[in-house]
Amino acid sequence: MVSYEYVLGGVLASLLGSVFLMIICSTFSAKKKVEDLKTNNGFVRMPQNGAFRPEMEEEEKSTDVVIVGAGVAGAALAYTLAKEGRRVHVIERDLSEPDRIVGELLQPGGYLKLIELGLEDCANESIDAQKVFGYALYKDGKDTKLSYPLEQYSSDVAGRSFHNGRFIQRMREKATTLSNVKLEQGSVTTLIEEKGIVKGVIYKNKAGEEMRTYAPLTIVCDGCFSNLRKSLSAPKVESPSCFVGLVLENCDLPHANHGHVILGDPSPILFYPISSTEIRCLVDVPGTKVPSVASGEMANYLKTVVAPQVPPQLYNAFMVAIEKGNIRSMQNKSMAANPVPTPGAILLGDSFNMRHPLTGGGMTVALSDIVLLRDLLRPLRDLNDAPALCNYLESFYTLRKPVSSTINTLAGALYKVFCASPDPARQEMREACFGYLSLGGICSYGPVSLLSGLNPRPLHLFLHFFAVAIYGVGRLMLPFPSPQRTWLGFRLILSASGIIFPIIKGEGVRQMFFPATVPAYYRSPPVH
């Protein structure tokens, strides 16, 4: 153990310095970029003399918060703020039960946040949710089981997997049991702005009529396809791959109540339960295009390329699912949080920050953000001082970093490591990752605690990532370090650096590793 710590400490000392030097220039240019990109795109201006209509004044008095979107983030936020005594108006484009192929796995860290919000009964037997206790990792016919470190928690604490739509509907129903929540179907088109302050939104209701609603605070949670995002942030959305989804019925996973990750070629294949009789299969397809479902190309791809890599216990059910033909696909997106602080409005959920869904961390980040935002707003009874509130809520973007940057960085790094590559150094990194996790002890306990959201420490993630690289180099040096193997080991370290450093740069070095040095970290509530 001691030698392990010394090795990791040496790696950290030698590599962190180079990371900071490489990235520090981006920190100083960030403010200028934000100011340059802060336009009125997506806003409608109100009269500059501040002459509001009487009905606007009345509505502002009757509503404290407008929430755009009632997905996982919006529904949970509505219930949370309403419990705090806020009068909440939620506008959701479609109030029918969603039918998605992602957002079906909640990590244990996210479930703890659900308990903290009082929403744990939305992910129980009432929606046939399944407990998840860890992962099984497969590569070239070998497998290893990685369990969540849940020993110190009550027996109810574990991951949860379920139908995304059922989970969202239960949270919507729970939110509407509170009298100070108004949930309305409508499509928000524009933010209303006056003198740089967001005052509310314009939307079309279910009947197609254009409506306006006003509140001191507007929170945009309209998901990964947000049409309001550019008004409140400077997004850089990446699309690394697509997920192709199938549902396997009436079959058993090799490791019950575990997610299964196959390190396939060209990229990972996932299996996890979503009910007592159904298993979700997600096949990652790199790039932005997938084979055509209508022409039969997709079915052929799944049968010839994917099926031979599926564990034998699931093979027959996988082939039956292909024959049924209910094959769906969705573009995966990744986007670092890059907010443009705007008085009167804030972004949350996938409209604000996304990561590759391989690790199932999105809902954990969103629920953690909601807990943090609730706690920040709790001492404020009056939200009407928009500039002071905006200045205060800049602390939100720093305080959220331990959880969000750990989960975001891990998702991006693992996806790149788990994908097959013609580069020998990347192949060695993939082998090293599987071997490192298979060692057990801290080598599996540490990464899984990060993955589960139970240990949101970016520094621990950084250490384990390069411990994998060092392990890979060690494998190459045995039984003796030939020049060719030494060169490959050097390239492995470079490859690992090329994977993780750009992700860290996107998250922000200072905010990620030293949040307490950011002035906003210490912001106190506005005093009236």
Coordinates of C-alpha atoms in Angstrom, one line a residue, residues 136-328:
A136 CA -19.6 -6.8 -14.6
L137 CA -16.9 -6.0 -17.1
Y138 CA -16.3 -8.3 -20.1
K139 CA -13.3 -8.4 -22.5
D140 CA -12.2 -11.2 -24.9
G141 CA -14.2 -13.9 -23.0
K142 CA -12.9 -12.8 -19.6
D143 CA -15.1 -11.0 -17.0
T144 CA -14.7 -9.3 -13.7
K145 CA -17.3 -8.1 -11.2
L146 CA -17.0 -4.6 -9.7
S147 CA -19.3 -4.0 -6.7
Y148 CA -20.4 -0.6 -5.4
P149 CA -18.8 0.2 -2.0
L150 CA -22.1 0.3 -0.1
E151 CA -21.0 -1.3 3.2
Q152 CA -21.5 1.9 5.2
Y153 CA -25.0 2.7 3.9
S154 CA -28.4 1.3 4.7
S155 CA -29.7 -1.8 2.8
D156 CA -32.0 0.4 0.7
V157 CA -29.0 2.4 -0.8
A158 CA -27.9 1.0 -4.2
G159 CA -28.2 2.0 -7.8
R160 CA -31.6 2.0 -9.5
S161 CA -32.6 1.1 -13.0
F162 CA -36.0 1.6 -14.5
H163 CA -38.1 2.9 -17.4
N164 CA -37.1 6.5 -17.8
G165 CA -40.7 7.6 -18.6
R166 CA -42.2 5.9 -15.5
F167 CA -39.7 7.6 -13.3
I168 CA -40.4 11.0 -14.7
Q169 CA -44.2 10.6 -14.5
R170 CA -44.0 9.6 -10.8
M171 CA -42.0 12.8 -10.1
R172 CA -44.4 14.9 -12.1
E173 CA -47.3 13.4 -10.1
K174 CA -45.5 14.0 -6.8
A175 CA -44.8 17.6 -7.8
T176 CA -48.4 18.3 -8.6
T177 CA -49.6 17.1 -5.2
L178 CA -48.2 20.4 -3.9
S179 CA -50.7 23.2 -4.2
N180 CA -48.0 25.8 -5.1
V181 CA -47.0 23.9 -8.3
K182 CA -48.6 24.7 -11.6
L183 CA -47.7 22.2 -14.3
E184 CA -48.7 23.2 -17.8
Q185 CA -48.2 21.7 -21.2
G186 CA -46.7 24.2 -23.6
S187 CA -43.7 25.0 -25.8
V188 CA -41.4 27.8 -24.6
T189 CA -40.1 29.8 -27.5
T190 CA -38.4 32.8 -26.0
L191 CA -37.0 34.4 -22.8
I192 CA -38.5 37.8 -22.0
E193 CA -35.7 40.3 -21.2
E194 CA -35.7 43.9 -20.0
K195 CA -32.5 45.8 -19.4
G196 CA -30.4 42.7 -19.4
I197 CA -32.7 40.9 -16.8
V198 CA -34.8 37.8 -17.7
K199 CA -38.3 38.4 -16.5
G200 CA -40.1 35.3 -17.7
V201 CA -40.9 33.4 -20.9
I202 CA -43.1 33.4 -23.9
Y203 CA -44.7 30.0 -24.8
K204 CA -47.5 28.4 -26.8
N205 CA -50.0 26.5 -24.7
K206 CA -51.6 23.2 -25.6
A207 CA -54.3 25.1 -27.6
G208 CA -51.6 26.9 -29.6
E209 CA -52.2 30.3 -28.1
E210 CA -49.2 32.5 -27.4
M211 CA -48.9 33.1 -23.6
R212 CA -46.5 34.9 -21.3
T213 CA -45.5 34.1 -17.8
Y214 CA -43.3 36.1 -15.4
A215 CA -41.3 35.4 -12.4
P216 CA -38.2 36.8 -10.6
L217 CA -36.2 33.6 -11.5
T218 CA -36.5 31.4 -14.6
I219 CA -34.7 28.0 -14.6
V220 CA -34.2 26.4 -18.0
C221 CA -34.2 22.5 -17.8
D222 CA -35.4 21.7 -21.4
G223 CA -32.9 18.9 -22.0
C224 CA -30.2 18.0 -24.4
F225 CA -32.0 19.5 -27.4
S226 CA -32.5 22.9 -25.6
N227 CA -33.5 25.8 -27.8
L228 CA -32.8 28.3 -25.0
R229 CA -29.3 27.1 -24.2
K230 CA -27.5 29.6 -26.4
S231 CA -29.2 32.5 -24.6
L232 CA -27.6 31.5 -21.2
S233 CA -24.3 29.8 -22.1
A234 CA -21.5 29.5 -24.6
P235 CA -22.0 25.8 -25.5
K236 CA -19.6 23.6 -27.3
V237 CA -21.6 20.4 -28.0
E238 CA -19.7 17.3 -29.2
S239 CA -21.4 14.1 -30.6
P240 CA -18.9 11.3 -30.2
S241 CA -21.3 8.4 -30.9
C242 CA -24.8 7.1 -31.1
F243 CA -26.6 4.5 -28.9
V244 CA -28.7 1.9 -30.6
G245 CA -31.3 0.5 -28.1
L246 CA -33.0 -2.9 -27.8
V247 CA -35.1 -4.5 -25.1
L248 CA -34.4 -8.1 -24.2
E249 CA -37.3 -9.9 -22.6
N250 CA -37.5 -12.9 -20.2
C251 CA -33.9 -13.6 -19.8
D252 CA -31.4 -13.4 -16.9
L253 CA -28.2 -11.4 -16.8
P254 CA -25.1 -13.5 -16.0
H255 CA -24.6 -11.3 -12.9
A256 CA -28.0 -10.5 -11.4
N257 CA -28.7 -6.8 -10.4
H258 CA -25.5 -5.6 -12.1
G259 CA -24.9 -3.5 -15.2
H260 CA -22.9 -5.4 -17.8
V261 CA -20.2 -3.6 -20.0
I262 CA -18.7 -5.5 -22.9
L263 CA -15.5 -3.9 -24.2
G264 CA -16.5 -4.7 -27.7
D265 CA -15.2 -3.8 -31.2
P266 CA -15.5 -1.0 -32.2
S267 CA -17.0 0.3 -28.9
P268 CA -18.8 -0.7 -25.7
I269 CA -22.1 -2.7 -25.4
L270 CA -24.2 -2.3 -22.3
F271 CA -26.8 -4.5 -20.6
Y272 CA -28.8 -3.6 -17.5
P273 CA -32.3 -4.4 -16.1
I274 CA -35.1 -1.9 -16.5
S275 CA -37.8 -4.0 -15.0
S276 CA -38.3 -7.4 -13.5
T277 CA -38.8 -8.9 -17.0
E278 CA -36.8 -6.6 -19.3
I279 CA -33.1 -5.9 -20.0
R280 CA -32.0 -2.8 -21.8
C281 CA -29.2 -3.3 -24.4
L282 CA -27.4 -0.3 -25.7
V283 CA -24.9 -0.7 -28.5
D284 CA -22.5 2.2 -29.0
V285 CA -21.8 3.1 -32.6
P286 CA -19.0 5.7 -33.0
G287 CA -19.7 8.8 -35.1
T288 CA -22.9 10.6 -35.9
K289 CA -24.5 8.1 -38.3
V290 CA -25.9 4.6 -37.7
P291 CA -26.8 2.0 -40.3
S292 CA -30.3 2.4 -41.6
V293 CA -33.1 0.5 -39.7
A294 CA -35.6 0.8 -42.5
S295 CA -33.3 -0.9 -45.1
G296 CA -32.3 -3.7 -42.8
E297 CA -28.6 -2.5 -42.5
M298 CA -29.0 -2.1 -38.8
A299 CA -30.4 -5.6 -38.2
N300 CA -27.6 -7.0 -40.3
Y301 CA -25.0 -5.0 -38.3
L302 CA -26.3 -6.2 -35.0
K303 CA -26.4 -9.8 -36.1
T304 CA -23.0 -9.9 -37.8
V305 CA -20.9 -7.5 -35.8
V306 CA -22.5 -7.2 -32.3
A307 CA -24.1 -10.6 -31.7
P308 CA -20.8 -12.6 -31.7
Q309 CA -19.6 -10.3 -28.8
V310 CA -22.7 -10.8 -26.6
P311 CA -22.3 -13.1 -23.6
P312 CA -23.7 -16.6 -24.4
Q313 CA -26.5 -16.3 -21.7
L314 CA -27.9 -13.3 -23.6
Y315 CA -27.3 -14.3 -27.2
N316 CA -30.7 -15.9 -28.0
A317 CA -32.7 -13.1 -26.3
F318 CA -30.6 -10.6 -28.2
M319 CA -31.3 -12.2 -31.6
V320 CA -35.1 -12.4 -30.8
A321 CA -35.0 -8.7 -29.9
I322 CA -33.5 -7.9 -33.3
E323 CA -36.1 -10.0 -35.1
K324 CA -38.9 -8.1 -33.3
G325 CA -37.6 -5.0 -35.0
N326 CA -38.1 -2.4 -32.2
I327 CA -34.6 -0.9 -32.8
R328 CA -34.1 2.7 -31.7

